[in-house]
Amino acid sequence: MKKTGYDLLNDPFLNKGTAFTDEERKEYGLVGLLPPRVQSLEEQAQQAYEHICRKDAGIEKRRFLMQLFDTNRTLFYKVFSEHVAEFMPVVYDPVIAENIEEYSELFVNPQNAVFLSIDRPEDIEESLKSGAAGRDIRLVVVSDAEEILGIGDWGTNGVDISVGKLMVYTAAAGVNPEQVLPVILDCGTNRKALLDDSLYLGNRHERVTGEKYYDFLQSFVETVERLFPKLYLHFEDFGRDHAAALLQKYNKIYPVFNDDIQGTGIITLAGILGGLEISKEKLIDQVYMCFGAGTAGCGIARRVYSEMVAQGLSPEEAKKHFYLVDRQGLLFDDTPGLTPEQKEFTRKREEFVNSHELTTLEAAVKAVNPTVLVGTSTVPGAFTESIVRHMADTTKRPFIFPLSNPTKLAEAKAENLIEWTDGRGLVATGIPAAPVMYKGIMYYIGQANNALIYPGLGLGVLASEAKLLTDEMISAAAHSLGGIIDTTQPGAATLPPVDKLTEFSHTVAVAVAKEAVRTGQSKFSEAEALHNVDTLKWFPEEVVP
């Protein structure tokens, strides 16, 4: 039975607002429920964009965009997709962090998300069915919000992460918004300010861990996979104690993806490969150091390590190229409290005559002389002038990637890195950075934004209906970004610009779908899979109720 009247206007998937024609208003019981003027979708989008441009603060722009999202998905995606580079940092990182911190206080609309409580595991199936409302769900982004961006544990407030990530999937790769479902797993929170906040909407107890936590996750994964058999499951912002364990548990059973581990690793590898096109060096000759050995840091190291092995090094030889630095300093095999992921890349103390002194990043850099320095530490300003100039003195073309975000947590500013390396640094940042003019050359700064990878990766998996997401498919995604930028130009970026997001999301999807077919993960032929890449794409056009 077709929806009519306010039921239709309150359905964001079907509502067209003032774009309903006079004939449609009569047919669907909308006469007198809308202002008399009929607008085209293009007119609505222009009107909305002009309104947004009158707002100064990013958070105010985001809240208006969310009003569009809540009421008219087609209009929201029309505006977002036409201004994707401008609104990416507004819809997602870094502005989303502000919204998360005030989510409970400002709560108005659940935005078609599903809220699952560890205190009520018996509600999982009913909740997922209610959230899907009969829709053919192909993509779920799920988070327990233990380790969000650079702001940590935000409990149920972190649902915005799942919602925001799915927005990017649609705007960048054309994933149908009717086929996605954001999910938050409320396992409690250890943030005392939330537990003491009378307005906080989540469970008021500390995080549950151990057997009860993993049983809850198992129930969720088994249920969601059973209800939605063509599902691609995206894990987001899980804590370091759980993220890798969950990925390893499920990635040989279902097509699953963890953006913090795999997405960050893929885009960082893509940035390094792009830089190598500029420097004309080989990956297997690089000495890699990461400052910040959490989920993202270890995930990046694992991805770059896998690529070194794929390029001909033995596992033992490849391990010799990696150094992890965390709050304790350089990580050794006898460092207390190591995670399993950290243990994979620790060093032996006998390698250094002064191992007891390597308790800071600067000491580690000067002892190792890395050619690649990646930051996932959330320690602002950690890449000091002394550290960067030392790298410039010991490396012809140093790779320096301060990836922590939001802006206030970045390890360095792009303009400083260009100056301190006398223009020789190959720089990528985790936040948008303006081009840097230095000694008459304009240096373009690549943004190691996971959005360059994960939307296309997901579309490729969906198009091929891959049984699993494999290392080969992930490597194909990283390599596919090569050739999109002209690395022969002075000041060339190591990564393509975000304003070409839709173009290279398609490029990534094609590469992933081809690799899925080649490696037997897809039941389709290559021609069929590539046809699916095109036909699955959803475009923000006027809908028929």
Short mmCIF file of C-alpha atoms in Angstrom, two decimals, residues 289-293 323-332 335-336 338 342 345-347 349 355-365 368:
data_model
loop_
_atom_site.label_atom_id
_atom_site.label_comp_id
_atom_site.label_asym_id
_atom_site.label_seq_id
_atom_site.Cartn_x
_atom_site.Cartn_y
_atom_site.Cartn_z
CA MET A 289 58.61 3.79 11.63
CA CYS A 290 55.19 4.45 13.11
CA PHE A 291 54.55 6.64 16.15
CA GLY A 292 51.36 5.39 17.79
CA ALA A 293 51.12 1.60 17.92
CA TYR A 323 59.94 -0.06 14.02
CA LEU A 324 56.99 0.84 16.25
CA VAL A 325 57.11 3.65 18.79
CA ASP A 326 54.44 4.18 21.41
CA ARG A 327 54.19 6.06 24.69
CA GLN A 328 56.91 3.78 26.16
CA GLY A 329 59.28 4.63 23.32
CA LEU A 330 60.61 2.11 20.80
CA LEU A 331 58.83 -1.19 21.36
CA PHE A 332 61.06 -4.14 22.24
CA THR A 335 58.29 -4.20 26.69
CA PRO A 336 55.49 -4.83 29.22
CA LEU A 338 52.30 -5.46 24.43
CA GLN A 342 52.47 -4.92 18.55
CA PHE A 345 56.88 -5.78 14.96
CA THR A 346 58.97 -5.45 18.13
CA ARG A 347 62.75 -5.26 18.09
CA ARG A 349 67.39 -4.80 22.63
CA SER A 355 68.28 0.62 23.95
CA HIS A 356 67.47 1.91 27.46
CA GLU A 357 67.64 5.48 26.12
CA LEU A 358 65.13 4.97 23.26
CA THR A 359 62.13 6.11 25.28
CA THR A 360 61.12 9.04 23.06
CA LEU A 361 60.25 9.42 19.40
CA GLU A 362 63.24 11.69 18.81
CA ALA A 363 65.67 9.20 20.32
CA ALA A 364 64.17 6.41 18.23
CA VAL A 365 64.33 8.42 15.00
CA VAL A 368 67.03 4.15 13.41
#
